[in-house]
Structures are given as structure tokens and as C-alpha cells.
Amino acid sequence: QVQLVESGGGPVQAGGSLRLTCAASGRTVNPQTMAWFRQAPGKEREFVVGISWTGRTTYYSDSVKGRFTISRDNAKNSMYLQMNSLKPEDTAVYSCAAISLPLGEIIPMKSDQYVYWGQGTQVTVSS
């Protein structure tokens, strides 16, 4: 089992920045492909960005491309999301997710492909 814990969320004004961290722990460390999803009130969960095990491959949703940057440090069992130029429409609960099986450089965008999930961290962007 892998446990994922997010941190770094909070309130921020439009145009500001936040850095989210996802820390992995448990019996099986170094989960394979990882991703960030978000869910705004009244909306379905949506894929934000994913990163392969090697870190060489990333895939961003169009809504965050150019503003968000994903990275990971496998030595620290951690994944990060640097969010810049935040907009009110970025307000949501952000959750990290991981796949246990090696997929190489493939990054699924569907949430049901991910086995492990964190509890989420709230990001609130005010205008």
C-alpha cells in the first residue's frame, strides 16, 4: 500500500502562486506514474497534470499549461506542483494520485486508472 499526503494549499489572490507537495509513504514507495487532479464545487474531478516515473514525460491540461509546473523527487518520494498566475477558476480541491504498475512514459488522464489517492488540499483563489 502507498499513502499519499498533500500539503501546500490555502487561500491566495489572483495572480499569486502556490506550491503543492505530495508525499508518498508506505510499504511500497516510489509509485510509478503520478498525477494531480482537481475538483471544484459542483464539478467533476478533472485531470490537471501527470508525470512519468522517470520525470522525463509530463502532460498538462490546456487550462494550466504555461502556468503550472509538475516535478518529482523519487529520492524523497515526493511530487510537486508549482502553480503560478493563479486564477479564480483554479479554485478546487487538489488531489495527488499514483499508479502502482510501471507504465513507462505513458500518462493516463482518467481518474479510474489511478489506484492510490491523497485526501486532497484546498486551493482558493480570490479575485
Coordinates of N, CA and C in Angstrom, one line a residue:
Q1 N 0.8 -1.2 0.0 CA 0.0 0.0 0.0 C 0.9 1.2 0.0
V2 N 0.4 2.3 -0.6 CA 1.0 3.6 -0.7 C 0.1 4.6 -0.1
Q3 N 0.6 5.4 0.8 CA -0.2 6.5 1.3 C 0.3 7.8 0.7
L4 N -0.6 8.6 0.3 CA -0.2 9.9 -0.3 C -0.8 11.0 0.5
V5 N 0.0 12.0 0.8 CA -0.4 13.2 1.6 C -0.1 14.5 0.9
E6 N -1.1 15.3 0.7 CA -0.8 16.6 0.0 C -0.7 17.7 1.1
S7 N 0.0 18.7 0.7 CA 0.2 19.9 1.5 C 0.5 21.1 0.7
G8 N 0.3 22.3 1.2 CA 0.7 23.5 0.5 C -0.5 24.3 0.0
G9 N -1.7 23.8 0.1 CA -2.9 24.5 -0.3 C -3.2 25.7 0.6
G10 N -4.2 26.5 0.2 CA -4.6 27.6 1.0 C -5.2 28.7 0.2
P11 N -5.5 29.8 0.8 CA -6.0 31.0 0.0 C -4.9 31.8 -0.6
V12 N -5.2 32.3 -1.8 CA -4.2 33.2 -2.5 C -5.0 34.1 -3.4
Q13 N -4.5 35.2 -3.7 CA -5.1 36.2 -4.6 C -4.8 35.8 -6.0
A14 N -5.7 36.2 -6.9 CA -5.4 36.0 -8.3 C -4.1 36.6 -8.7
G15 N -3.4 35.8 -9.5 CA -2.0 36.3 -9.9 C -0.9 35.7 -9.0
G16 N -1.3 35.2 -7.9 CA -0.4 34.7 -7.0 C 0.1 33.3 -7.3
S17 N 0.9 32.7 -6.4 CA 1.5 31.4 -6.6 C 1.3 30.5 -5.3
L18 N 1.3 29.2 -5.6 CA 1.3 28.3 -4.5 C 2.1 27.1 -5.0
R19 N 2.7 26.3 -4.0 CA 3.4 25.1 -4.4 C 2.8 24.0 -3.5
L20 N 2.3 23.0 -4.2 CA 1.7 21.8 -3.6 C 2.8 20.7 -3.5
T21 N 2.7 20.0 -2.4 CA 3.6 18.8 -2.3 C 2.8 17.6 -2.1
C22 N 3.2 16.5 -2.7 CA 2.5 15.2 -2.4 C 3.6 14.2 -1.9
A23 N 3.5 13.8 -0.7 CA 4.5 12.9 -0.1 C 3.9 11.5 -0.1
A24 N 4.7 10.6 -0.6 CA 4.3 9.2 -0.6 C 5.0 8.4 0.5
S25 N 4.3 7.5 1.1 CA 4.9 6.6 2.1 C 4.2 5.3 2.1
G26 N 4.7 4.4 2.9 CA 4.1 3.1 3.0 C 5.0 2.0 2.6
R27 N 4.4 0.8 2.5 CA 5.2 -0.4 2.2 C 5.8 -0.4 0.9
T28 N 5.1 0.2 -0.1 CA 5.7 0.2 -1.5 C 5.9 1.7 -1.8
V29 N 7.1 2.1 -1.8 CA 7.4 3.5 -2.1 C 7.7 3.7 -3.6
N30 N 8.0 4.9 -4.0 CA 8.3 5.2 -5.4 C 7.2 4.7 -6.3
P31 N 6.0 5.2 -6.1 CA 4.9 4.9 -7.1 C 5.3 5.3 -8.5
Q32 N 4.7 4.7 -9.4 CA 5.1 4.9 -10.8 C 4.5 6.2 -11.3
T33 N 3.7 6.2 -12.4 CA 3.2 7.4 -12.9 C 2.3 8.1 -11.8
M34 N 2.5 9.4 -11.7 CA 1.7 10.2 -10.7 C 1.1 11.4 -11.4
A35 N 0.1 11.9 -10.7 CA -0.7 13.0 -11.4 C -1.4 13.8 -10.3
W36 N -1.8 15.0 -10.7 CA -2.6 15.9 -9.9 C -4.0 16.0 -10.6
F37 N -5.0 15.9 -9.8 CA -6.4 16.1 -10.2 C -6.9 17.2 -9.4
R38 N -8.0 17.8 -9.8 CA -8.7 18.8 -9.0 C -10.2 18.6 -9.2
Q39 N -10.9 19.1 -8.2 CA -12.4 19.0 -8.2 C -12.9 20.3 -7.6
A40 N -13.6 21.1 -8.4 CA -14.3 22.3 -7.9 C -15.7 22.0 -7.5
P41 N -16.3 22.8 -6.6 CA -17.6 22.6 -6.2 C -18.6 22.4 -7.3
G42 N -19.4 21.4 -7.3 CA -20.4 21.2 -8.3 C -19.9 20.7 -9.6
K43 N -18.6 20.4 -9.7 CA -18.0 19.9 -10.9 C -17.4 18.5 -10.8
E44 N -17.1 17.9 -11.9 CA -16.5 16.6 -11.8 C -15.0 16.8 -11.6
R45 N -14.4 15.7 -11.1 CA -12.9 15.7 -10.9 C -12.3 15.8 -12.3
E46 N -11.2 16.6 -12.4 CA -10.6 16.7 -13.7 C -9.0 16.6 -13.6
F47 N -8.5 16.0 -14.6 CA -7.0 15.8 -14.7 C -6.4 17.2 -14.9
V48 N -5.3 17.4 -14.1 CA -4.5 18.7 -14.2 C -3.2 18.4 -14.9
V49 N -2.4 17.5 -14.4 CA -1.1 17.3 -15.0 C -0.6 15.9 -14.4
G50 N 0.2 15.2 -15.3 CA 0.8 14.0 -14.8 C 2.3 13.9 -15.2
I51 N 3.0 13.0 -14.5 CA 4.4 12.9 -14.7 C 4.8 11.4 -14.6
S52 N 5.7 11.0 -15.5 CA 6.1 9.6 -15.5 C 7.1 9.3 -14.4
W53 N 7.4 8.1 -14.2 CA 8.3 7.7 -13.1 C 9.6 8.3 -13.3
T54 N 10.1 8.4 -14.5 CA 11.4 9.0 -14.8 C 11.4 10.5 -14.6
G55 N 10.3 11.1 -14.8 CA 10.2 12.6 -14.8 C 10.4 13.2 -16.1
R56 N 10.8 12.3 -17.1 CA 11.1 12.8 -18.4 C 9.8 13.2 -19.2
T57 N 8.7 12.6 -18.9 CA 7.5 12.9 -19.6 C 6.4 13.6 -18.7
T58 N 5.9 14.7 -19.1 CA 4.8 15.3 -18.4 C 3.7 15.6 -19.4
Y59 N 2.5 15.8 -18.9 CA 1.4 16.1 -19.7 C 0.5 17.0 -18.9
Y60 N 0.2 18.2 -19.5 CA -0.6 19.2 -18.8 C -2.0 19.4 -19.5
S61 N -3.0 19.7 -18.7 CA -4.2 20.0 -19.3 C -4.1 21.4 -19.9
D62 N -4.9 21.7 -20.9 CA -4.8 23.0 -21.6 C -5.0 24.2 -20.6
S63 N -5.9 23.9 -19.6 CA -6.2 25.0 -18.7 C -5.1 25.5 -17.8
V64 N -4.1 24.7 -17.7 CA -3.0 25.1 -16.8 C -1.6 25.2 -17.5
K65 N -1.6 24.8 -18.7 CA -0.3 24.8 -19.5 C 0.3 26.2 -19.5
G66 N 1.5 26.2 -19.2 CA 2.2 27.5 -19.1 C 2.2 28.2 -17.8
R67 N 1.3 27.8 -16.9 CA 1.2 28.4 -15.6 C 1.6 27.4 -14.5
F68 N 1.4 26.1 -14.6 CA 1.7 25.1 -13.6 C 2.9 24.3 -14.1
T69 N 3.7 23.9 -13.1 CA 4.8 23.0 -13.4 C 4.9 21.9 -12.4
I70 N 4.9 20.7 -13.0 CA 5.0 19.5 -12.1 C 6.4 19.0 -12.1
S71 N 6.8 18.4 -11.0 CA 8.1 17.8 -10.8 C 8.0 16.7 -9.8
R72 N 9.0 15.9 -9.7 CA 9.1 14.9 -8.7 C 10.5 14.6 -8.2
D73 N 10.7 14.1 -7.0 CA 12.0 13.8 -6.5 C 11.8 12.4 -5.9
N74 N 12.2 11.4 -6.7 CA 12.0 10.0 -6.2 C 12.8 9.6 -5.0
A75 N 13.9 10.3 -4.8 CA 14.8 10.1 -3.6 C 14.0 10.5 -2.4
K76 N 13.1 11.5 -2.5 CA 12.3 11.9 -1.4 C 10.9 11.4 -1.4
N77 N 10.6 10.6 -2.4 CA 9.2 10.1 -2.5 C 8.2 11.2 -2.6
S78 N 8.5 12.2 -3.3 CA 7.6 13.4 -3.3 C 7.4 13.9 -4.8
M79 N 6.2 14.5 -4.9 CA 5.9 15.1 -6.2 C 5.4 16.5 -5.8
Y80 N 5.7 17.5 -6.8 CA 5.4 18.9 -6.5 C 4.5 19.5 -7.6
L81 N 3.8 20.5 -7.3 CA 3.1 21.2 -8.3 C 3.2 22.7 -8.0
Q82 N 4.0 23.4 -8.8 CA 4.2 24.8 -8.7 C 3.1 25.5 -9.6
M83 N 2.3 26.3 -8.9 CA 1.2 26.9 -9.6 C 1.4 28.4 -9.6
N84 N 1.6 29.0 -10.7 CA 1.8 30.4 -10.9 C 0.6 31.1 -11.6
S85 N 0.5 32.4 -11.5 CA -0.5 33.1 -12.2 C -1.9 32.5 -12.0
L86 N -2.2 32.2 -10.7 CA -3.4 31.6 -10.4 C -4.6 32.4 -10.7
K87 N -5.7 31.8 -11.1 CA -6.9 32.4 -11.5 C -8.0 31.9 -10.5
P88 N -9.1 32.7 -10.4 CA -10.2 32.2 -9.6 C -10.8 30.8 -10.0
E89 N -10.7 30.6 -11.3 CA -11.2 29.3 -11.8 C -10.3 28.1 -11.5
D90 N -9.2 28.4 -10.9 CA -8.3 27.3 -10.4 C -8.7 26.8 -9.0
T91 N -9.7 27.5 -8.4 CA -10.2 27.1 -7.1 C -10.7 25.7 -7.1
A92 N -10.2 24.9 -6.2 CA -10.7 23.5 -6.2 C -9.9 22.7 -5.1
V93 N -10.3 21.5 -4.9 CA -9.6 20.6 -4.0 C -8.6 19.8 -5.0
Y94 N -7.3 20.0 -4.7 CA -6.3 19.3 -5.5 C -5.9 18.0 -4.8
S95 N -5.9 16.9 -5.6 CA -5.5 15.6 -5.0 C -4.4 15.0 -5.9
C96 N -3.5 14.4 -5.2 CA -2.5 13.7 -6.0 C -2.9 12.2 -6.1
A97 N -2.4 11.6 -7.1 CA -2.8 10.2 -7.4 C -1.6 9.5 -8.0
A98 N -1.6 8.1 -7.8 CA -0.5 7.4 -8.3 C -1.0 6.0 -8.8
I99 N -0.2 5.5 -9.8 CA -0.4 4.2 -10.4 C 0.6 3.3 -9.9
S100 N 0.3 2.1 -9.5 CA 1.3 1.2 -8.9 C 2.1 0.4 -10.0
L101 N 1.5 0.2 -11.1 CA 2.2 -0.6 -12.1 C 3.0 0.3 -13.0
P102 N 4.2 -0.2 -13.5 CA 5.0 0.6 -14.4 C 4.4 0.7 -15.7
L103 N 4.3 2.0 -16.2 CA 3.7 2.3 -17.5 C 4.7 2.9 -18.4
G104 N 6.0 3.0 -18.0 CA 6.9 3.6 -18.8 C 6.6 5.1 -18.9
E105 N 6.5 5.7 -20.0 CA 6.3 7.1 -20.2 C 4.8 7.4 -20.5
I106 N 4.0 6.5 -20.3 CA 2.5 6.7 -20.5 C 1.9 7.4 -19.3
I107 N 1.1 8.4 -19.6 CA 0.4 9.1 -18.5 C -1.1 9.1 -18.7
P108 N -1.8 8.2 -18.0 CA -3.3 8.2 -18.2 C -3.9 9.5 -17.7
M109 N -5.0 9.9 -18.3 CA -5.7 11.1 -17.8 C -7.0 10.8 -17.1
K110 N -7.4 9.5 -17.1 CA -8.7 9.1 -16.5 C -8.4 8.7 -15.0
S111 N -9.2 9.3 -14.1 CA -9.0 9.0 -12.7 C -9.1 7.6 -12.3
D112 N -9.9 6.8 -13.0 CA -10.1 5.4 -12.6 C -8.9 4.6 -12.9
Q113 N -7.9 5.1 -13.6 CA -6.6 4.4 -13.9 C -5.7 4.5 -12.7
Y114 N -6.0 5.4 -11.8 CA -5.1 5.6 -10.6 C -5.6 4.9 -9.4
V115 N -4.7 4.2 -8.7 CA -5.0 3.3 -7.6 C -4.9 4.0 -6.3
Y116 N -3.9 4.9 -6.1 CA -3.7 5.5 -4.8 C -4.0 7.0 -4.9
W117 N -4.7 7.5 -3.8 CA -5.1 8.9 -3.8 C -4.8 9.5 -2.5
G118 N -4.5 10.8 -2.5 CA -4.4 11.5 -1.3 C -5.7 12.1 -0.8
Q119 N -5.8 12.7 0.3 CA -7.0 13.2 0.8 C -7.4 14.6 0.2
G120 N -6.5 15.2 -0.4 CA -6.8 16.5 -1.1 C -6.4 17.7 -0.3
T121 N -6.1 18.8 -0.9 CA -5.8 20.0 -0.3 C -6.5 21.2 -1.0
Q122 N -7.1 22.0 -0.2 CA -8.0 23.1 -0.8 C -7.1 24.2 -1.3
V123 N -7.4 24.7 -2.5 CA -6.8 25.9 -3.1 C -7.9 26.8 -3.4
T124 N -7.8 28.0 -2.8 CA -8.9 29.0 -3.1 C -8.2 30.3 -3.6
V125 N -8.6 30.7 -4.8 CA -8.1 31.9 -5.5 C -9.1 32.9 -5.5
S126 N -8.8 34.1 -4.9 CA -9.8 35.2 -4.8 C -9.4 36.2 -5.9
S127 N -10.4 36.9 -6.4 CA -10.2 37.9 -7.4 C -10.0 39.3 -6.8

